[in-house]
Amino acid sequence: MPLMPHPFRLALLLLLLAPAAALAQGQPFHVVNRTDAPARELNAVRTPRGASSDWGRNLLSPDRPLAPGAGFRVNPAESAGCRFDLRLVLTDGRESLLQNQDICANRDLAFDVATRPLPSGKPAPATAAVPPAPNVPQQRPNQNARNVSTGTGFLVAGDRVLTNQHVVNGCDRIVMRTPDGRWLGAVPPARVDAELDLALLAVPGLPGPALPFRSGPAVRRGDGVVAYGFPLAGLLSSDAKLTRGEVNGLAGLADNRNQYQISAEVQPGNSGGPLLDMHGNIVGIVVSKLNAQRIARATGDIAQNINFAVKGEAAQVFLRRAGLNPQTAESTGPERGAADVGEIANRSTLFIRCER
């Protein structure tokens, strides 16, 4: 076949090789708050911002701050181009900046560094280094431990991890894998409540972020929930697992008013993990599942997917007795997707290893 005339070949090549960025303008992109505090303001302005450095309007709803680990979808105008400056203003007044970002080439952006604004009112440079992990010696698992069990916990304050009492009961040594991959040890003694089956561990080297508890409205039957944790360690993969379900009942086994019954599937190893609503706030702590084999022997029927969680309200009372004032947040406005709730949980959920 004869070659096309040179001008036509050139035009075709230019069409086929047109950069994706030029074809993707105006498409939505995703930002994530990876700082240690909720954000009250998000700005996204085309680069350059101009002489006045105007940040434009706030993309967040005033009644719905962007929690640590949560994401937000930005929908730019088709004519806005590909280069953006972005700013996240935290509820404590600090700011995190991303400058001259090519959102056509990278549609997933994360705010990591938050600093105080300069006295002049201008934000601190966006080139500030990411703060290193706290300089705390790692305590790796003892591979020669005779008896090992595992569970899940989550941050409720700096250096404080909440889990079930039965996860850490009788341990000679407790170590946990943090979301950033470090192994840290719990410092005894733990604060425990055997009746609630809760334990509060001191784990130096964990600055946050802490997961907020749901302050309202009241949980109802049928509310969607997400369980997050590390089931069946050693059998399944080592990464965290997410299951979604609903609140089935407002009391637990034998009418225990300190628990919810839930349909989110849990397995051994999920114990102590967070149960979050679809706004990313804690409504409970996964505690147990019904023993289907025992029920089958007693009743002749196999019970299916009956699981329980300690209520968030009961956990907050326990934490206050331990001297903590847990973070809380209202669960109002549009619900998030399960994947976004998982991102919130992931930055604050830890794998716990009990060695005896």
PDB file of C-alpha atoms in Angstrom, residues 8 35 47 83 134 167 173 175 232 239 252 276 331:
ATOM      1  CA  PHE A   8      -1.701  13.743   5.961  1.00  0.00           C
ATOM      2  CA  THR A  35      -3.104  15.395  57.816  1.00  0.00           C
ATOM      3  CA  THR A  47      -2.451  28.210  38.338  1.00  0.00           C
ATOM      4  CA  ARG A  83      -2.676  23.197  36.441  1.00  0.00           C
ATOM      5  CA  PRO A 134       8.416   9.702  65.784  1.00  0.00           C
ATOM      6  CA  VAL A 167      -7.431  -9.472  72.606  1.00  0.00           C
ATOM      7  CA  ARG A 173       4.137  -8.849  75.249  1.00  0.00           C
ATOM      8  CA  VAL A 175       3.272  -5.430  69.655  1.00  0.00           C
ATOM      9  CA  LEU A 232      -7.594 -14.654  60.106  1.00  0.00           C
ATOM     10  CA  ASP A 239      -3.494  -6.079  54.672  1.00  0.00           C
ATOM     11  CA  GLY A 252     -26.474  -7.639  71.854  1.00  0.00           C
ATOM     12  CA  LEU A 276     -17.793   3.025  61.427  1.00  0.00           C
ATOM     13  CA  SER A 331     -22.984  12.177  61.220  1.00  0.00           C
TER      14      SER A 331
END
